[in-house]
mmCIF file of C-alpha atoms in Angstrom:
data_model
loop_
_atom_site.group_PDB
_atom_site.id
_atom_site.type_symbol
_atom_site.label_atom_id
_atom_site.label_comp_id
_atom_site.label_asym_id
_atom_site.label_seq_id
_atom_site.Cartn_x
_atom_site.Cartn_y
_atom_site.Cartn_z
ATOM 1 C CA MET F 1 168.889 55.787 84.247
ATOM 2 C CA GLU F 2 170.514 52.621 85.547
ATOM 3 C CA ASN F 3 168.957 53.138 88.989
ATOM 4 C CA ARG F 4 165.415 53.682 87.747
ATOM 5 C CA THR F 5 162.796 51.517 86.146
ATOM 6 C CA VAL F 6 159.240 51.821 84.901
ATOM 7 C CA VAL F 7 156.681 51.106 87.640
ATOM 8 C CA PRO F 8 153.010 50.074 87.224
ATOM 9 C CA ARG F 9 151.855 53.487 88.458
ATOM 10 C CA GLN F 10 153.601 55.186 85.544
ATOM 11 C CA ILE F 11 152.018 52.758 83.091
ATOM 12 C CA ARG F 12 148.556 53.525 84.485
ATOM 13 C CA TYR F 13 149.259 57.250 84.252
ATOM 14 C CA LEU F 14 150.483 56.881 80.677
ATOM 15 C CA LEU F 15 147.410 54.928 79.580
ATOM 16 C CA ALA F 16 145.065 57.400 81.286
ATOM 17 C CA VAL F 17 146.614 60.371 79.484
ATOM 18 C CA ALA F 18 146.522 58.469 76.190
ATOM 19 C CA GLU F 19 142.821 57.737 76.737
ATOM 20 C CA HIS F 20 141.695 61.203 77.868
ATOM 21 C CA LYS F 21 144.119 63.208 75.663
ATOM 22 C CA ASN F 22 144.243 65.763 78.457
ATOM 23 C CA PHE F 23 146.369 65.872 81.601
ATOM 24 C CA THR F 24 143.697 67.490 83.769
ATOM 25 C CA ARG F 25 140.965 64.995 82.831
ATOM 26 C CA ALA F 26 143.391 62.092 83.219
ATOM 27 C CA ALA F 27 144.424 63.343 86.666
ATOM 28 C CA ASP F 28 140.778 63.652 87.719
ATOM 29 C CA ALA F 29 140.057 60.107 86.514
ATOM 30 C CA LEU F 30 143.055 58.779 88.446
ATOM 31 C CA GLY F 31 142.363 60.839 91.567
ATOM 32 C CA VAL F 32 145.817 62.468 91.544
ATOM 33 C CA SER F 33 147.081 66.016 91.115
ATOM 34 C CA GLN F 34 147.719 67.282 87.601
ATOM 35 C CA PRO F 35 151.287 68.478 88.410
ATOM 36 C CA GLY F 36 152.109 65.090 89.930
ATOM 37 C CA LEU F 37 150.783 63.310 86.859
ATOM 38 C CA SER F 38 152.741 65.571 84.496
ATOM 39 C CA GLN F 39 155.907 64.983 86.512
ATOM 40 C CA GLN F 40 155.502 61.194 86.317
ATOM 41 C CA ILE F 41 154.995 61.324 82.537
ATOM 42 C CA LYS F 42 158.055 63.581 82.155
ATOM 43 C CA GLN F 43 160.142 61.176 84.238
ATOM 44 C CA LEU F 44 158.963 58.303 82.065
ATOM 45 C CA GLU F 45 159.897 60.197 78.894
ATOM 46 C CA ASP F 46 163.318 61.042 80.345
ATOM 47 C CA TYR F 47 163.857 57.407 81.260
ATOM 48 C CA LEU F 48 162.874 56.215 77.771
ATOM 49 C CA GLY F 49 164.816 58.979 76.072
ATOM 50 C CA THR F 50 161.940 60.002 73.814
ATOM 51 C CA THR F 51 158.822 62.159 73.719
ATOM 52 C CA LEU F 52 155.607 60.180 74.136
ATOM 53 C CA PHE F 53 153.085 63.011 73.722
ATOM 54 C CA ASP F 54 152.781 65.904 71.314
ATOM 55 C CA ARG F 55 151.735 68.824 73.524
ATOM 56 C CA THR F 56 151.669 71.550 70.854
ATOM 57 C CA GLY F 57 147.960 71.423 69.966
ATOM 58 C CA ARG F 58 144.793 72.201 71.911
ATOM 59 C CA SER F 59 144.645 68.549 72.919
ATOM 60 C CA ILE F 60 147.632 66.313 73.377
ATOM 61 C CA ARG F 61 148.183 63.253 71.242
ATOM 62 C CA LEU F 62 150.585 60.341 71.171
ATOM 63 C CA THR F 63 153.700 60.608 69.049
ATOM 64 C CA ASP F 64 154.695 57.680 66.846
ATOM 65 C CA ALA F 65 157.016 56.533 69.622
ATOM 66 C CA GLY F 66 154.173 56.967 72.100
ATOM 67 C CA GLU F 67 151.794 54.850 70.022
ATOM 68 C CA THR F 68 154.370 52.061 69.900
ATOM 69 C CA TYR F 69 155.153 52.185 73.617
ATOM 70 C CA VAL F 70 151.500 52.383 74.714
ATOM 71 C CA ALA F 71 150.681 49.177 72.828
ATOM 72 C CA HIS F 72 153.356 47.326 74.803
ATOM 73 C CA ALA F 73 152.543 49.107 78.068
ATOM 74 C CA ARG F 74 148.892 48.046 77.839
ATOM 75 C CA LYS F 75 149.932 44.391 77.443
ATOM 76 C CA ALA F 76 152.391 44.702 80.328
ATOM 77 C CA LEU F 77 149.746 46.144 82.655
ATOM 78 C CA PHE F 78 147.328 43.376 81.636
ATOM 79 C CA GLU F 79 149.883 40.741 82.710
ATOM 80 C CA LEU F 80 150.796 42.579 85.918
ATOM 81 C CA GLU F 81 147.156 42.794 86.994
ATOM 82 C CA ALA F 82 146.614 39.125 86.141
ATOM 83 C CA GLY F 83 149.601 38.298 88.338
ATOM 84 C CA TRP F 84 148.220 40.434 91.161
ATOM 85 C CA ARG F 85 144.889 38.597 91.077
ATOM 86 C CA ALA F 86 146.682 35.239 91.101
ATOM 87 C CA LEU F 87 148.572 36.273 94.232
ATOM 88 C CA GLN F 88 145.390 37.461 95.950
ATOM 89 C CA GLU F 89 143.676 34.123 95.731
ATOM 90 C CA VAL F 90 144.509 31.202 97.968
ATOM 91 C CA GLU F 91 143.555 27.592 97.493
ATOM 92 C CA ASP F 92 141.141 27.583 100.427
ATOM 93 C CA LEU F 93 139.365 30.670 98.984
ATOM 94 C CA SER F 94 139.660 32.578 102.235
ATOM 95 C CA ARG F 95 139.740 35.719 100.095
ATOM 96 C CA GLY F 96 139.687 36.732 96.471
ATOM 97 C CA VAL F 97 137.492 38.052 93.688
ATOM 98 C CA LEU F 98 135.122 36.326 91.275
ATOM 99 C CA ARG F 99 133.800 38.160 88.203
ATOM 100 C CA VAL F 100 130.737 36.437 86.739
ATOM 101 C CA ALA F 101 128.871 37.386 83.561
ATOM 102 C CA CYS F 102 125.550 35.953 82.419
ATOM 103 C CA THR F 103 122.811 36.536 79.886
ATOM 104 C CA PRO F 104 119.654 38.258 81.210
ATOM 105 C CA SER F 105 117.427 35.184 81.505
ATOM 106 C CA PHE F 106 119.712 33.737 84.181
ATOM 107 C CA THR F 107 119.588 36.799 86.429
ATOM 108 C CA GLU F 108 115.867 36.163 86.848
ATOM 109 C CA SER F 109 116.158 32.424 87.434
ATOM 110 C CA LEU F 110 119.182 30.336 88.338
ATOM 111 C CA MET F 111 122.000 32.833 88.822
ATOM 112 C CA PRO F 112 120.743 34.213 92.174
ATOM 113 C CA LYS F 113 120.717 30.656 93.566
ATOM 114 C CA TRP F 114 124.224 29.965 92.287
ATOM 115 C CA VAL F 115 125.660 33.208 93.670
ATOM 116 C CA HIS F 116 123.925 32.678 97.022
ATOM 117 C CA SER F 117 125.293 29.145 97.267
ATOM 118 C CA PHE F 118 128.796 30.330 96.364
ATOM 119 C CA HIS F 119 128.658 33.025 99.051
ATOM 120 C CA GLU F 120 127.540 30.502 101.663
ATOM 121 C CA HIS F 121 130.573 28.350 100.866
ATOM 122 C CA TYR F 122 133.097 31.174 100.351
ATOM 123 C CA PRO F 123 131.853 34.284 102.221
ATOM 124 C CA ASN F 124 135.143 36.173 101.909
ATOM 125 C CA VAL F 125 135.315 36.009 98.126
ATOM 126 C CA HIS F 126 133.910 39.203 96.612
ATOM 127 C CA VAL F 127 131.565 38.507 93.684
ATOM 128 C CA TYR F 128 130.957 40.925 90.815
ATOM 129 C CA LEU F 129 127.911 39.859 88.790
ATOM 130 C CA SER F 130 127.294 41.451 85.393
ATOM 131 C CA GLU F 131 124.309 40.936 83.105
ATOM 132 C CA MET F 132 125.110 41.240 79.403
ATOM 133 C CA SER F 133 124.494 39.784 75.965
ATOM 134 C CA LEU F 134 126.251 36.619 74.792
ATOM 135 C CA ASP F 135 128.531 38.618 72.476
ATOM 136 C CA ALA F 136 129.439 40.914 75.362
ATOM 137 C CA ILE F 137 130.244 37.928 77.593
ATOM 138 C CA GLU F 138 132.643 36.590 74.966
ATOM 139 C CA ALA F 139 134.288 40.008 74.674
ATOM 140 C CA ALA F 140 134.533 40.374 78.469
ATOM 141 C CA LEU F 141 136.204 36.978 78.814
ATOM 142 C CA CYS F 142 138.719 37.740 76.058
ATOM 143 C CA ALA F 143 139.491 41.148 77.592
ATOM 144 C CA ASP F 144 139.960 39.569 81.047
ATOM 145 C CA GLU F 145 137.032 41.591 82.394
ATOM 146 C CA SER F 146 135.177 38.438 83.522
ATOM 147 C CA ASP F 147 136.474 35.156 84.946
ATOM 148 C CA ILE F 148 133.528 32.967 83.995
ATOM 149 C CA GLY F 149 130.267 33.322 82.127
ATOM 150 C CA VAL F 150 126.976 31.489 81.786
ATOM 151 C CA GLY F 151 125.474 31.611 78.316
ATOM 152 C CA PHE F 152 125.084 29.212 75.423
ATOM 153 C CA THR F 153 127.203 26.896 73.319
ATOM 154 C CA ASP F 154 126.768 28.878 70.084
ATOM 155 C CA VAL F 155 129.683 31.231 70.763
ATOM 156 C CA ARG F 156 131.281 33.049 67.857
ATOM 157 C CA THR F 157 134.642 33.982 69.358
ATOM 158 C CA GLU F 158 137.793 31.906 69.040
ATOM 159 C CA GLY F 159 139.466 30.997 72.314
ATOM 160 C CA ILE F 160 136.294 30.514 74.366
ATOM 161 C CA GLN F 161 136.038 27.203 76.224
ATOM 162 C CA VAL F 162 132.500 25.836 76.327
ATOM 163 C CA THR F 163 131.229 23.437 79.007
ATOM 164 C CA PRO F 164 127.639 22.340 78.168
ATOM 165 C CA LEU F 165 125.162 22.108 81.043
ATOM 166 C CA PHE F 166 121.591 21.454 79.904
ATOM 167 C CA GLU F 167 119.046 22.054 77.172
ATOM 168 C CA GLU F 168 116.514 24.868 77.380
ATOM 169 C CA ARG F 169 113.563 25.769 75.184
ATOM 170 C CA ALA F 170 111.593 28.934 74.640
ATOM 171 C CA THR F 171 108.005 29.309 75.807
ATOM 172 C CA LEU F 172 105.277 31.917 75.614
ATOM 173 C CA VAL F 173 105.156 33.776 78.933
ATOM 174 C CA VAL F 174 101.820 35.322 79.937
ATOM 175 C CA SER F 175 100.235 36.555 83.148
ATOM 176 C CA SER F 176 98.402 33.974 85.236
ATOM 177 C CA THR F 177 95.140 35.787 84.435
ATOM 178 C CA HIS F 178 95.723 36.034 80.678
ATOM 179 C CA PRO F 179 92.799 34.648 78.603
ATOM 180 C CA LEU F 180 95.088 32.155 76.854
ATOM 181 C CA ARG F 181 96.189 30.794 80.230
ATOM 182 C CA CYS F 182 92.592 30.517 81.424
ATOM 183 C CA GLU F 183 91.355 28.807 78.247
ATOM 184 C CA GLY F 184 93.793 25.950 78.748
ATOM 185 C CA VAL F 185 93.926 25.088 75.030
ATOM 186 C CA ALA F 186 96.839 24.939 72.606
ATOM 187 C CA ILE F 187 97.861 28.257 71.059
ATOM 188 C CA THR F 188 97.727 28.622 67.277
ATOM 189 C CA SER F 189 100.225 30.485 65.108
ATOM 190 C CA ALA F 190 97.495 32.986 64.230
ATOM 191 C CA GLN F 191 96.872 33.710 67.916
ATOM 192 C CA LEU F 192 100.588 34.156 68.536
ATOM 193 C CA ALA F 193 100.882 36.575 65.605
ATOM 194 C CA SER F 194 98.024 38.681 66.968
ATOM 195 C CA LEU F 195 99.330 38.926 70.526
ATOM 196 C CA PRO F 196 100.946 42.219 71.567
ATOM 197 C CA LEU F 197 104.446 41.191 72.635
ATOM 198 C CA VAL F 198 107.013 42.676 74.990
ATOM 199 C CA MET F 199 110.470 41.626 73.794
ATOM 200 C CA LEU F 200 114.074 42.191 74.732
ATOM 201 C CA VAL F 201 115.869 44.486 72.303
ATOM 202 C CA GLU F 202 117.944 43.010 69.493
ATOM 203 C CA GLY F 203 121.395 41.872 70.548
ATOM 204 C CA PHE F 204 120.263 39.682 73.434
ATOM 205 C CA ALA F 205 120.547 35.931 72.922
ATOM 206 C CA ALA F 206 116.922 35.368 73.943
ATOM 207 C CA ARG F 207 115.738 37.861 71.308
ATOM 208 C CA THR F 208 117.897 36.272 68.605
ATOM 209 C CA TYR F 209 116.464 32.890 69.559
ATOM 210 C CA ALA F 210 112.878 34.183 69.387
ATOM 211 C CA ASP F 211 113.436 35.979 66.069
ATOM 212 C CA ALA F 212 114.834 32.779 64.550
ATOM 213 C CA TYR F 213 111.705 30.941 65.690
ATOM 214 C CA PHE F 214 109.408 33.542 64.121
ATOM 215 C CA ARG F 215 111.307 33.409 60.819
ATOM 216 C CA ALA F 216 111.378 29.614 60.717
ATOM 217 C CA HIS F 217 107.607 29.403 61.122
ATOM 218 C CA LYS F 218 106.756 32.485 59.018
ATOM 219 C CA ILE F 219 105.128 34.276 61.946
ATOM 220 C CA ALA F 220 105.055 38.081 61.821
ATOM 221 C CA PRO F 221 105.167 39.016 65.521
ATOM 222 C CA ASN F 222 103.255 42.003 66.853
ATOM 223 C CA ILE F 223 106.055 43.547 68.916
ATOM 224 C CA ALA F 224 104.534 46.436 70.845
ATOM 225 C CA VAL F 225 107.268 47.083 73.412
ATOM 226 C CA GLU F 226 111.032 46.466 73.463
ATOM 227 C CA ALA F 227 113.175 46.752 76.583
ATOM 228 C CA ASN F 228 116.816 46.173 77.451
ATOM 229 C CA SER F 229 115.955 44.597 80.804
ATOM 230 C CA ILE F 230 114.381 41.209 81.338
ATOM 231 C CA SER F 231 113.010 42.456 84.669
ATOM 232 C CA ALA F 232 111.094 45.174 82.840
ATOM 233 C CA VAL F 233 109.806 42.675 80.269
ATOM 234 C CA LEU F 234 108.480 40.313 82.937
ATOM 235 C CA ARG F 235 106.980 43.116 85.010
ATOM 236 C CA ILE F 236 105.005 44.403 82.020
ATOM 237 C CA VAL F 237 103.772 40.888 81.238
ATOM 238 C CA GLN F 238 102.714 40.409 84.870
ATOM 239 C CA LEU F 239 100.346 43.353 84.519
ATOM 240 C CA GLY F 240 98.331 41.393 81.964
ATOM 241 C CA GLY F 241 97.296 41.724 78.344
ATOM 242 C CA MET F 242 100.762 41.319 76.831
ATOM 243 C CA ALA F 243 103.064 38.328 76.406
ATOM 244 C CA THR F 244 106.699 37.563 75.678
ATOM 245 C CA VAL F 245 108.809 34.722 74.311
ATOM 246 C CA LEU F 246 111.595 33.733 76.686
ATOM 247 C CA PRO F 247 113.484 30.573 77.601
ATOM 248 C CA GLN F 248 112.256 28.498 80.509
ATOM 249 C CA VAL F 249 115.540 27.733 82.217
ATOM 250 C CA SER F 250 114.238 26.161 85.407
ATOM 251 C CA GLY F 251 111.122 24.754 86.960
ATOM 252 C CA ASP F 252 110.539 28.002 88.853
ATOM 253 C CA VAL F 253 107.765 30.246 87.549
ATOM 254 C CA PRO F 254 107.838 33.866 88.779
ATOM 255 C CA THR F 255 104.778 34.941 90.742
ATOM 256 C CA GLY F 256 101.907 35.965 88.498
ATOM 257 C CA LEU F 257 103.333 34.390 85.352
ATOM 258 C CA SER F 258 102.715 31.195 83.398
ATOM 259 C CA HIS F 259 104.679 29.389 80.688
ATOM 260 C CA LEU F 260 102.694 28.134 77.684
ATOM 261 C CA ASP F 261 103.917 25.938 74.847
ATOM 262 C CA LEU F 262 104.505 27.721 71.560
ATOM 263 C CA PRO F 263 102.329 26.550 68.641
ATOM 264 C CA GLU F 264 105.197 25.166 66.549
ATOM 265 C CA PRO F 265 108.157 22.999 67.596
ATOM 266 C CA ILE F 266 111.176 25.036 68.633
ATOM 267 C CA THR F 267 114.784 23.944 68.609
ATOM 268 C CA SER F 268 116.289 23.888 72.071
ATOM 269 C CA ARG F 269 119.525 25.640 72.978
ATOM 270 C CA THR F 270 122.314 24.345 75.156
ATOM 271 C CA VAL F 271 123.163 26.360 78.245
ATOM 272 C CA ALA F 272 126.882 26.379 78.990
ATOM 273 C CA ILE F 273 129.648 27.645 81.216
ATOM 274 C CA LEU F 274 131.964 29.904 79.216
ATOM 275 C CA GLU F 275 135.606 30.548 80.028
ATOM 276 C CA ARG F 276 138.673 31.796 78.226
ATOM 277 C CA GLN F 277 141.019 29.091 76.993
ATOM 278 C CA ARG F 278 144.666 28.785 77.944
ATOM 279 C CA VAL F 279 144.673 31.273 80.811
ATOM 280 C CA HIS F 280 145.085 30.909 84.547
ATOM 281 C CA ARG F 281 141.812 29.550 85.931
ATOM 282 C CA THR F 282 141.225 30.995 89.376
ATOM 283 C CA ALA F 283 140.249 28.848 92.321
ATOM 284 C CA ALA F 284 137.083 30.942 92.644
ATOM 285 C CA ALA F 285 136.097 30.249 89.029
ATOM 286 C CA LYS F 286 136.680 26.515 89.532
ATOM 287 C CA ALA F 287 134.545 26.507 92.675
ATOM 288 C CA PHE F 288 131.742 28.473 91.016
ATOM 289 C CA ALA F 289 131.713 26.113 88.018
ATOM 290 C CA ASN F 290 131.395 23.139 90.366
ATOM 291 C CA ILE F 291 128.468 24.783 92.181
ATOM 292 C CA VAL F 292 126.703 25.476 88.877
ATOM 293 C CA MET F 293 127.102 21.889 87.672
ATOM 294 C CA SER F 294 126.064 20.432 91.028
ATOM 295 C CA SER F 295 122.978 22.655 91.052
ATOM 296 C CA THR F 296 121.899 21.617 87.566
ATOM 297 C CA ARG F 297 122.068 17.981 88.637
ATOM 298 C CA GLN F 298 120.041 18.614 91.793
ATOM 299 C CA LEU F 299 117.374 20.463 89.806
ATOM 300 C CA GLY F 300 117.171 17.611 87.314
ATOM 301 C CA LEU F 301 118.339 19.877 84.486
ATOM 302 C CA ALA F 302 121.704 18.307 83.724
ATOM 303 C CA SER F 303 121.941 16.654 80.342
ATOM 304 C CA SER F 304 124.176 13.770 79.369
ATOM 305 C CA PHE F 305 126.904 16.285 78.473
ATOM 306 C CA ILE F 306 128.169 16.418 82.041
ATOM 307 C CA ASP F 307 128.558 12.658 82.270
ATOM 308 C CA ASP F 308 129.851 12.094 78.740
ATOM 309 C CA ASP F 309 132.532 14.773 78.531
ATOM 310 C CA LEU F 310 135.982 14.931 80.053
ATOM 311 C CA ARG F 311 136.309 15.461 83.785
ATOM 312 C CA ARG F 312 139.228 17.340 85.320
ATOM 313 C CA PRO F 313 140.998 16.035 88.446
ATOM 314 C CA ASP F 314 139.304 18.798 90.469
ATOM 315 C CA GLY F 315 135.872 17.518 89.420
ATOM 316 C CA THR F 316 135.048 20.123 86.795
ATOM 317 C CA VAL F 317 134.094 19.154 83.274
ATOM 318 C CA VAL F 318 135.575 20.145 79.945
ATOM 319 C CA ARG F 319 133.602 19.813 76.746
ATOM 320 C CA THR F 320 135.184 17.371 74.352
ATOM 321 C CA PRO F 321 136.851 19.246 71.476
ATOM 322 C CA ARG F 322 134.671 20.010 68.480
ATOM 323 C CA GLU F 323 135.721 18.581 65.157
#
């Protein structure tokens, strides 16, 4: 026992068996042989001097000792993988990984520009871009599944650092040939209520924002279609006849679409960079944040937040603490 120790491979094997509750399925998921996996688990149990799995039933399950050890093993693997990523990056960003998460409206507007610019500056850094809801971004950051996110300041999770960027407001999006676009007159609440709408499904920040607007102004929307993809929403609107309520996050207007003012005033939201507090901030995440903030200035979107808040020595900005 003195000459052996637990290695990361054994921890991964242990967690896979605990998840799948079956050695064969766990082996398939790991891409290893089932006998080899069983042998590694047996060696781990021998080393620890206890049984981690109850193998007497049709499916295996963790023993009490196994439950206790798995909780610590999961934390240990989390730290080991964080250390591995830290070693992979270098200050000149000649290699590395960047995991970016954003809400759907940004994948159709600013995010492609930001990712393209980042790649031009750091071509050897591999970027993983994920589109998800604001709640999912917060969860991904806390679970160390994303390095940086772009969403909004109204986060609901403790431990998320918020760096405000600019204000955005919602508009009515119609096709360029829609009668309301051609009339060129202000839209009334009655007209908005009668329009067949294509909306994102509940759970997306843009949908929550739109629903709050409808409630505030006592408008009963005629929602005809719901989709979980902003691309699908915009494509349907482009075909004419239907409309949607989405934020206008940049001056760009997709081909065949027009933004119209909503009939009642709408409270703007603050777009923000989201990161996890008190964790190692990768060089790639720092560089991406700088590109995002530089881009918002160049597009004339940047609000006074960027100038008023604290600035790190590397040029990035931290939102001043909330009271």
